[in-house]
PDB file of N, CA and C in Angstrom:
ATOM      1  N   GLY A   1       2.072  -0.452   5.809  1.00 75.00           N
ATOM      2  CA  GLY A   1       2.326  -0.475   7.020  1.00 75.00           C
ATOM      3  C   GLY A   1       3.469  -0.660   7.908  1.00 75.00           C
ATOM      4  N   LYS A   2       3.569  -1.837   8.411  1.00 88.00           N
ATOM      5  CA  LYS A   2       4.509  -2.115   9.493  1.00 88.00           C
ATOM      6  C   LYS A   2       5.885  -2.479   8.944  1.00 88.00           C
ATOM      7  N   GLY A   3       6.917  -1.948   9.566  1.00 91.00           N
ATOM      8  CA  GLY A   3       8.282  -2.319   9.226  1.00 91.00           C
ATOM      9  C   GLY A   3       8.709  -3.551  10.016  1.00 91.00           C
ATOM     10  N   LEU A   4       9.891  -4.067   9.729  1.00 88.00           N
ATOM     11  CA  LEU A   4      10.413  -5.234  10.447  1.00 88.00           C
ATOM     12  C   LEU A   4      10.955  -4.833  11.815  1.00 88.00           C
ATOM     13  N   SER A   5      10.658  -5.650  12.800  1.00 89.00           N
ATOM     14  CA  SER A   5      11.222  -5.454  14.135  1.00 89.00           C
ATOM     15  C   SER A   5      12.399  -6.415  14.306  1.00 89.00           C
ATOM     16  N   ILE A   6      13.112  -6.269  15.405  1.00 90.00           N
ATOM     17  CA  ILE A   6      14.206  -7.196  15.712  1.00 90.00           C
ATOM     18  C   ILE A   6      13.656  -8.610  15.806  1.00 90.00           C
ATOM     19  N   TRP A   7      12.481  -8.773  16.463  1.00 88.00           N
ATOM     20  CA  TRP A   7      11.880 -10.094  16.587  1.00 88.00           C
ATOM     21  C   TRP A   7      11.520 -10.670  15.219  1.00 88.00           C
ATOM     22  N   ASP A   8      10.955  -9.839  14.327  1.00 88.00           N
ATOM     23  CA  ASP A   8      10.601 -10.309  12.988  1.00 88.00           C
ATOM     24  C   ASP A   8      11.828 -10.886  12.289  1.00 88.00           C
ATOM     25  N   ALA A   9      12.925 -10.152  12.330  1.00 89.00           N
ATOM     26  CA  ALA A   9      14.151 -10.599  11.661  1.00 89.00           C
ATOM     27  C   ALA A   9      14.682 -11.886  12.289  1.00 89.00           C
ATOM     28  N   PHE A  10      14.665 -11.960  13.610  1.00 92.00           N
ATOM     29  CA  PHE A  10      15.140 -13.154  14.304  1.00 92.00           C
ATOM     30  C   PHE A  10      14.287 -14.367  13.952  1.00 92.00           C
ATOM     31  N   ALA A  11      12.968 -14.210  14.070  1.00 89.00           N
ATOM     32  CA  ALA A  11      12.048 -15.335  13.876  1.00 89.00           C
ATOM     33  C   ALA A  11      12.041 -15.847  12.439  1.00 89.00           C
ATOM     34  N   ARG A  12      12.350 -14.996  11.482  1.00 89.00           N
ATOM     35  CA  ARG A  12      12.327 -15.410  10.073  1.00 89.00           C
ATOM     36  C   ARG A  12      13.594 -16.132   9.635  1.00 89.00           C
ATOM     37  N   ALA A  13      14.638 -16.094  10.462  1.00 91.00           N
ATOM     38  CA  ALA A  13      15.878 -16.797  10.118  1.00 91.00           C
ATOM     39  C   ALA A  13      15.657 -18.302  10.326  1.00 91.00           C
ATOM     40  N   PRO A  14      15.959 -19.112   9.321  1.00 91.00           N
ATOM     41  CA  PRO A  14      15.743 -20.555   9.439  1.00 91.00           C
ATOM     42  C   PRO A  14      16.429 -21.135  10.681  1.00 91.00           C
ATOM     43  N   GLY A  15      15.703 -22.027  11.369  1.00 91.00           N
ATOM     44  CA  GLY A  15      16.251 -22.711  12.528  1.00 91.00           C
ATOM     45  C   GLY A  15      16.126 -21.972  13.842  1.00 91.00           C
ATOM     46  N   ARG A  16      15.624 -20.758  13.834  1.00 91.00           N
ATOM     47  CA  ARG A  16      15.521 -19.972  15.077  1.00 91.00           C
ATOM     48  C   ARG A  16      14.366 -20.433  15.962  1.00 91.00           C
ATOM     49  N   ILE A  17      13.247 -20.796  15.358  1.00 88.00           N
ATOM     50  CA  ILE A  17      12.071 -21.228  16.103  1.00 88.00           C
ATOM     51  C   ILE A  17      11.887 -22.727  15.875  1.00 88.00           C
ATOM     52  N   LYS A  18      11.814 -23.472  16.957  1.00 88.00           N
ATOM     53  CA  LYS A  18      11.773 -24.934  16.893  1.00 88.00           C
ATOM     54  C   LYS A  18      10.693 -25.457  15.949  1.00 88.00           C
ATOM     55  N   THR A  19       9.516 -24.847  15.978  1.00 88.00           N
ATOM     56  CA  THR A  19       8.401 -25.316  15.157  1.00 88.00           C
ATOM     57  C   THR A  19       8.454 -24.802  13.723  1.00 88.00           C
ATOM     58  N   GLY A  20       9.424 -23.924  13.431  1.00 84.00           N
ATOM     59  CA  GLY A  20       9.555 -23.380  12.082  1.00 84.00           C
ATOM     60  C   GLY A  20       8.650 -22.200  11.782  1.00 84.00           C
ATOM     61  N   GLU A  21       7.860 -21.782  12.759  1.00 84.00           N
ATOM     62  CA  GLU A  21       7.000 -20.617  12.538  1.00 84.00           C
ATOM     63  C   GLU A  21       7.849 -19.361  12.486  1.00 84.00           C
ATOM     64  N   ASP A  22       7.322 -18.310  11.871  1.00 81.00           N
ATOM     65  CA  ASP A  22       8.123 -17.094  11.727  1.00 81.00           C
ATOM     66  C   ASP A  22       7.496 -15.857  12.358  1.00 81.00           C
ATOM     67  N   GLY A  23       6.370 -16.005  13.035  1.00 75.00           N
ATOM     68  CA  GLY A  23       5.762 -14.885  13.740  1.00 75.00           C
ATOM     69  C   GLY A  23       4.937 -13.946  12.890  1.00 75.00           C
ATOM     70  N   ARG A  24       4.793 -14.230  11.613  1.00 76.00           N
ATOM     71  CA  ARG A  24       4.038 -13.309  10.745  1.00 76.00           C
ATOM     72  C   ARG A  24       2.563 -13.241  11.100  1.00 76.00           C
ATOM     73  N   ASN A  25       1.991 -14.343  11.552  1.00 74.00           N
ATOM     74  CA  ASN A  25       0.561 -14.347  11.874  1.00 74.00           C
ATOM     75  C   ASN A  25       0.280 -13.843  13.275  1.00 74.00           C
ATOM     76  N   GLY A  26       1.078 -14.229  14.232  1.00 73.00           N
ATOM     77  CA  GLY A  26       0.915 -13.750  15.606  1.00 73.00           C
ATOM     78  C   GLY A  26      -0.494 -13.951  16.132  1.00 73.00           C
ATOM     79  N   ALA A  27      -0.907 -13.092  17.047  1.00 76.00           N
ATOM     80  CA  ALA A  27      -2.219 -13.202  17.678  1.00 76.00           C
ATOM     81  C   ALA A  27      -3.301 -12.477  16.883  1.00 76.00           C
ATOM     82  N   GLY A  28      -2.919 -11.649  15.923  1.00 86.00           N
ATOM     83  CA  GLY A  28      -3.895 -10.947  15.097  1.00 86.00           C
ATOM     84  C   GLY A  28      -4.580  -9.786  15.790  1.00 86.00           C
ATOM     85  N   HIS A  29      -4.003  -9.288  16.892  1.00 91.00           N
ATOM     86  CA  HIS A  29      -4.639  -8.203  17.649  1.00 91.00           C
ATOM     87  C   HIS A  29      -4.882  -6.963  16.786  1.00 91.00           C
ATOM     88  N   PHE A  30      -3.990  -6.674  15.848  1.00 90.00           N
ATOM     89  CA  PHE A  30      -4.147  -5.499  14.987  1.00 90.00           C
ATOM     90  C   PHE A  30      -5.458  -5.569  14.206  1.00 90.00           C
ATOM     91  N   TYR A  31      -5.880  -6.768  13.855  1.00 91.00           N
ATOM     92  CA  TYR A  31      -7.099  -6.938  13.061  1.00 91.00           C
ATOM     93  C   TYR A  31      -8.321  -7.253  13.916  1.00 91.00           C
ATOM     94  N   LYS A  32      -8.119  -7.754  15.141  1.00 95.00           N
ATOM     95  CA  LYS A  32      -9.232  -8.194  15.988  1.00 95.00           C
ATOM     96  C   LYS A  32      -9.380  -7.369  17.261  1.00 95.00           C
ATOM     97  N   TRP A  33      -8.815  -6.168  17.298  1.00 96.00           N
ATOM     98  CA  TRP A  33      -8.789  -5.426  18.554  1.00 96.00           C
ATOM     99  C   TRP A  33     -10.180  -5.103  19.090  1.00 96.00           C
ATOM    100  N   ARG A  34     -11.158  -4.838  18.213  1.00 97.00           N
ATOM    101  CA  ARG A  34     -12.511  -4.524  18.702  1.00 97.00           C
ATOM    102  C   ARG A  34     -13.101  -5.717  19.466  1.00 97.00           C
ATOM    103  N   ALA A  35     -12.962  -6.911  18.897  1.00 98.00           N
ATOM    104  CA  ALA A  35     -13.456  -8.117  19.563  1.00 98.00           C
ATOM    105  C   ALA A  35     -12.658  -8.382  20.843  1.00 98.00           C
ATOM    106  N   ASP A  36     -11.363  -8.105  20.804  1.00 97.00           N
ATOM    107  CA  ASP A  36     -10.526  -8.294  21.994  1.00 97.00           C
ATOM    108  C   ASP A  36     -10.984  -7.387  23.132  1.00 97.00           C
ATOM    109  N   VAL A  37     -11.256  -6.123  22.820  1.00 98.00           N
ATOM    110  CA  VAL A  37     -11.709  -5.181  23.851  1.00 98.00           C
ATOM    111  C   VAL A  37     -13.077  -5.618  24.385  1.00 98.00           C
ATOM    112  N   LYS A  38     -13.947  -6.072  23.505  1.00 98.00           N
ATOM    113  CA  LYS A  38     -15.263  -6.549  23.941  1.00 98.00           C
ATOM    114  C   LYS A  38     -15.114  -7.717  24.919  1.00 98.00           C
ATOM    115  N   LEU A  39     -14.229  -8.647  24.607  1.00 98.00           N
ATOM    116  CA  LEU A  39     -13.979  -9.777  25.505  1.00 98.00           C
ATOM    117  C   LEU A  39     -13.416  -9.312  26.845  1.00 98.00           C
ATOM    118  N   MET A  40     -12.487  -8.358  26.803  1.00 98.00           N
ATOM    119  CA  MET A  40     -11.914  -7.836  28.046  1.00 98.00           C
ATOM    120  C   MET A  40     -12.992  -7.220  28.923  1.00 98.00           C
ATOM    121  N   ALA A  41     -13.899  -6.462  28.292  1.00 98.00           N
ATOM    122  CA  ALA A  41     -14.988  -5.825  29.039  1.00 98.00           C
ATOM    123  C   ALA A  41     -15.918  -6.884  29.631  1.00 98.00           C
ATOM    124  N   GLN A  42     -16.241  -7.913  28.846  1.00 98.00           N
ATOM    125  CA  GLN A  42     -17.107  -8.990  29.338  1.00 98.00           C
ATOM    126  C   GLN A  42     -16.464  -9.731  30.506  1.00 98.00           C
ATOM    127  N   MET A  43     -15.148  -9.811  30.497  1.00 98.00           N
ATOM    128  CA  MET A  43     -14.418 -10.477  31.581  1.00 98.00           C
ATOM    129  C   MET A  43     -14.285  -9.592  32.814  1.00 98.00           C
ATOM    130  N   GLY A  44     -14.627  -8.312  32.671  1.00 98.00           N
ATOM    131  CA  GLY A  44     -14.537  -7.389  33.790  1.00 98.00           C
ATOM    132  C   GLY A  44     -13.138  -6.858  34.042  1.00 98.00           C
ATOM    133  N   LEU A  45     -12.278  -6.940  33.043  1.00 98.00           N
ATOM    134  CA  LEU A  45     -10.920  -6.427  33.222  1.00 98.00           C
ATOM    135  C   LEU A  45     -10.952  -4.919  33.421  1.00 98.00           C
ATOM    136  N   LYS A  46     -10.102  -4.436  34.279  1.00 98.00           N
ATOM    137  CA  LYS A  46     -10.030  -3.000  34.561  1.00 98.00           C
ATOM    138  C   LYS A  46      -8.776  -2.358  33.971  1.00 98.00           C
ATOM    139  N   TYR A  47      -7.783  -3.189  33.633  1.00 98.00           N
ATOM    140  CA  TYR A  47      -6.516  -2.686  33.095  1.00 98.00           C
ATOM    141  C   TYR A  47      -6.079  -3.554  31.933  1.00 98.00           C
ATOM    142  N   TYR A  48      -5.454  -2.930  30.941  1.00 98.00           N
ATOM    143  CA  TYR A  48      -4.883  -3.668  29.821  1.00 98.00           C
ATOM    144  C   TYR A  48      -3.497  -3.096  29.548  1.00 98.00           C
ATOM    145  N   ARG A  49      -2.500  -3.915  29.769  1.00 97.00           N
ATOM    146  CA  ARG A  49      -1.118  -3.504  29.522  1.00 97.00           C
ATOM    147  C   ARG A  49      -0.708  -3.968  28.133  1.00 97.00           C
ATOM    148  N   PHE A  50      -0.246  -3.035  27.341  1.00 95.00           N
ATOM    149  CA  PHE A  50       0.203  -3.379  25.996  1.00 95.00           C
ATOM    150  C   PHE A  50       1.454  -2.603  25.660  1.00 95.00           C
ATOM    151  N   SER A  51       2.142  -3.055  24.669  1.00 93.00           N
ATOM    152  CA  SER A  51       3.346  -2.379  24.182  1.00 93.00           C
ATOM    153  C   SER A  51       3.061  -1.771  22.826  1.00 93.00           C
ATOM    154  N   ILE A  52       3.690  -0.659  22.553  1.00 94.00           N
ATOM    155  CA  ILE A  52       3.587  -0.047  21.227  1.00 94.00           C
ATOM    156  C   ILE A  52       4.603  -0.718  20.314  1.00 94.00           C
ATOM    157  N   SER A  53       4.137  -1.173  19.176  1.00 92.00           N
ATOM    158  CA  SER A  53       5.021  -1.747  18.169  1.00 92.00           C
ATOM    159  C   SER A  53       5.586  -0.584  17.347  1.00 92.00           C
ATOM    160  N   TRP A  54       6.792  -0.180  17.697  1.00 94.00           N
ATOM    161  CA  TRP A  54       7.368   0.981  17.011  1.00 94.00           C
ATOM    162  C   TRP A  54       7.522   0.776  15.510  1.00 94.00           C
ATOM    163  N   PRO A  55       7.804  -0.445  15.019  1.00 94.00           N
ATOM    164  CA  PRO A  55       7.832  -0.634  13.562  1.00 94.00           C
ATOM    165  C   PRO A  55       6.470  -0.386  12.908  1.00 94.00           C
ATOM    166  N   ARG A  56       5.385  -0.485  13.695  1.00 93.00           N
ATOM    167  CA  ARG A  56       4.064  -0.168  13.151  1.00 93.00           C
ATOM    168  C   ARG A  56       3.874   1.351  13.071  1.00 93.00           C
ATOM    169  N   VAL A  57       4.498   2.086  13.995  1.00 96.00           N
ATOM    170  CA  VAL A  57       4.348   3.541  14.052  1.00 96.00           C
ATOM    171  C   VAL A  57       5.359   4.247  13.152  1.00 96.00           C
ATOM    172  N   ILE A  58       6.600   3.794  13.175  1.00 96.00           N
ATOM    173  CA  ILE A  58       7.665   4.385  12.350  1.00 96.00           C
ATOM    174  C   ILE A  58       8.338   3.225  11.599  1.00 96.00           C
ATOM    175  N   PRO A  59       7.752   2.793  10.472  1.00 95.00           N
ATOM    176  CA  PRO A  59       8.192   1.577   9.782  1.00 95.00           C
ATOM    177  C   PRO A  59       9.678   1.511   9.428  1.00 95.00           C
ATOM    178  N   ALA A  60      10.276   2.607   9.081  1.00 94.00           N
ATOM    179  CA  ALA A  60      11.688   2.592   8.679  1.00 94.00           C
ATOM    180  C   ALA A  60      12.633   2.779   9.869  1.00 94.00           C
ATOM    181  N   GLY A  61      12.084   2.980  11.054  1.00 93.00           N
ATOM    182  CA  GLY A  61      12.916   3.199  12.230  1.00 93.00           C
ATOM    183  C   GLY A  61      13.189   4.669  12.496  1.00 93.00           C
ATOM    184  N   THR A  62      13.199   5.468  11.468  1.00 94.00           N
ATOM    185  CA  THR A  62      13.318   6.927  11.562  1.00 94.00           C
ATOM    186  C   THR A  62      12.503   7.521  10.422  1.00 94.00           C
ATOM    187  N   GLY A  63      12.195   8.794  10.555  1.00 96.00           N
ATOM    188  CA  GLY A  63      11.511   9.468   9.452  1.00 96.00           C
ATOM    189  C   GLY A  63      10.006   9.410   9.531  1.00 96.00           C
ATOM    190  N   ALA A  64       9.399   9.041   8.408  1.00 96.00           N
ATOM    191  CA  ALA A  64       7.945   9.121   8.247  1.00 96.00           C
ATOM    192  C   ALA A  64       7.188   8.266   9.265  1.00 96.00           C
ATOM    193  N   VAL A  65       6.101   8.839   9.752  1.00 97.00           N
ATOM    194  CA  VAL A  65       5.212   8.163  10.690  1.00 97.00           C
ATOM    195  C   VAL A  65       4.083   7.500   9.902  1.00 97.00           C
ATOM    196  N   ASN A  66       3.744   6.282  10.269  1.00 96.00           N
ATOM    197  CA  ASN A  66       2.645   5.554   9.643  1.00 96.00           C
ATOM    198  C   ASN A  66       1.346   5.977  10.325  1.00 96.00           C
ATOM    199  N   GLU A  67       0.570   6.800   9.670  1.00 97.00           N
ATOM    200  CA  GLU A  67      -0.672   7.322  10.259  1.00 97.00           C
ATOM    201  C   GLU A  67      -1.642   6.202  10.603  1.00 97.00           C
ATOM    202  N   GLU A  68      -1.632   5.117   9.833  1.00 95.00           N
ATOM    203  CA  GLU A  68      -2.502   3.978  10.124  1.00 95.00           C
ATOM    204  C   GLU A  68      -2.116   3.337  11.466  1.00 95.00           C
ATOM    205  N   GLY A  69      -0.820   3.303  11.758  1.00 95.00           N
ATOM    206  CA  GLY A  69      -0.357   2.780  13.035  1.00 95.00           C
ATOM    207  C   GLY A  69      -0.793   3.658  14.194  1.00 95.00           C
ATOM    208  N   ILE A  70      -0.688   4.970  14.022  1.00 97.00           N
ATOM    209  CA  ILE A  70      -1.138   5.915  15.053  1.00 97.00           C
ATOM    210  C   ILE A  70      -2.641   5.768  15.268  1.00 97.00           C
ATOM    211  N   LYS A  71      -3.376   5.653  14.176  1.00 97.00           N
ATOM    212  CA  LYS A  71      -4.836   5.506  14.249  1.00 97.00           C
ATOM    213  C   LYS A  71      -5.214   4.230  15.011  1.00 97.00           C
ATOM    214  N   PHE A  72      -4.485   3.140  14.766  1.00 96.00           N
ATOM    215  CA  PHE A  72      -4.751   1.887  15.468  1.00 96.00           C
ATOM    216  C   PHE A  72      -4.652   2.086  16.979  1.00 96.00           C
ATOM    217  N   TYR A  73      -3.551   2.659  17.448  1.00 97.00           N
ATOM    218  CA  TYR A  73      -3.365   2.841  18.888  1.00 97.00           C
ATOM    219  C   TYR A  73      -4.358   3.840  19.463  1.00 97.00           C
ATOM    220  N   SER A  74      -4.665   4.886  18.729  1.00 98.00           N
ATOM    221  CA  SER A  74      -5.643   5.873  19.189  1.00 98.00           C
ATOM    222  C   SER A  74      -7.022   5.233  19.343  1.00 98.00           C
ATOM    223  N   ASN A  75      -7.439   4.461  18.334  1.00 98.00           N
ATOM    224  CA  ASN A  75      -8.739   3.781  18.388  1.00 98.00           C
ATOM    225  C   ASN A  75      -8.781   2.752  19.515  1.00 98.00           C
ATOM    226  N   LEU A  76      -7.703   1.996  19.672  1.00 98.00           N
ATOM    227  CA  LEU A  76      -7.629   0.993  20.728  1.00 98.00           C
ATOM    228  C   LEU A  76      -7.790   1.648  22.102  1.00 98.00           C
ATOM    229  N   ILE A  77      -7.032   2.698  22.349  1.00 98.00           N
ATOM    230  CA  ILE A  77      -7.081   3.383  23.642  1.00 98.00           C
ATOM    231  C   ILE A  77      -8.463   3.982  23.882  1.00 98.00           C
ATOM    232  N   ASP A  78      -9.041   4.621  22.867  1.00 98.00           N
ATOM    233  CA  ASP A  78     -10.382   5.195  23.016  1.00 98.00           C
ATOM    234  C   ASP A  78     -11.409   4.123  23.371  1.00 98.00           C
ATOM    235  N   ASP A  79     -11.331   2.974  22.701  1.00 98.00           N
ATOM    236  CA  ASP A  79     -12.297   1.899  22.959  1.00 98.00           C
ATOM    237  C   ASP A  79     -12.087   1.290  24.345  1.00 98.00           C
ATOM    238  N   LEU A  80     -10.846   1.144  24.748  1.00 98.00           N
ATOM    239  CA  LEU A  80     -10.580   0.656  26.104  1.00 98.00           C
ATOM    240  C   LEU A  80     -11.230   1.577  27.129  1.00 98.00           C
ATOM    241  N   LEU A  81     -11.011   2.880  26.978  1.00 98.00           N
ATOM    242  CA  LEU A  81     -11.558   3.850  27.926  1.00 98.00           C
ATOM    243  C   LEU A  81     -13.085   3.844  27.917  1.00 98.00           C
ATOM    244  N   ARG A  82     -13.679   3.731  26.727  1.00 98.00           N
ATOM    245  CA  ARG A  82     -15.155   3.666  26.629  1.00 98.00           C
ATOM    246  C   ARG A  82     -15.705   2.460  27.394  1.00 98.00           C
ATOM    247  N   ASN A  83     -14.894   1.425  27.493  1.00 98.00           N
ATOM    248  CA  ASN A  83     -15.324   0.201  28.168  1.00 98.00           C
ATOM    249  C   ASN A  83     -14.838   0.121  29.612  1.00 98.00           C
ATOM    250  N   GLY A  84     -14.355   1.234  30.140  1.00 98.00           N
ATOM    251  CA  GLY A  84     -13.924   1.277  31.539  1.00 98.00           C
ATOM    252  C   GLY A  84     -12.639   0.522  31.817  1.00 98.00           C
ATOM    253  N   ILE A  85     -11.826   0.339  30.775  1.00 98.00           N
ATOM    254  CA  ILE A  85     -10.564  -0.377  30.911  1.00 98.00           C
ATOM    255  C   ILE A  85      -9.430   0.640  30.796  1.00 98.00           C
ATOM    256  N   HIS A  86      -8.546   0.634  31.775  1.00 98.00           N
ATOM    257  CA  HIS A  86      -7.444   1.586  31.798  1.00 98.00           C
ATOM    258  C   HIS A  86      -6.259   1.027  31.005  1.00 98.00           C
ATOM    259  N   PRO A  87      -5.836   1.740  29.955  1.00 98.00           N
ATOM    260  CA  PRO A  87      -4.637   1.294  29.231  1.00 98.00           C
ATOM    261  C   PRO A  87      -3.389   1.629  30.047  1.00 98.00           C
ATOM    262  N   VAL A  88      -2.504   0.673  30.181  1.00 96.00           N
ATOM    263  CA  VAL A  88      -1.240   0.904  30.887  1.00 96.00           C
ATOM    264  C   VAL A  88      -0.081   0.391  30.059  1.00 96.00           C
TER     265      VAL A  88
END
């Protein structure tokens, strides 16, 4: 999958994050997006603003596209729309 981002490299350098965490676990949205969308719908949200993680789409920064990354964003957007939530 996912390649390293600038944040990944920064956070993994010792002493950069006060608590010593390195950002590898994060919020887990990539694995929990279905439950996240369900919660958004239950909350009545109409818009969801997100950023594309380019290292997830093009892991090396150039060249080959990670089809799993494209599939993730496609599925996320489709589910948002099915639930009346506008992706922005």
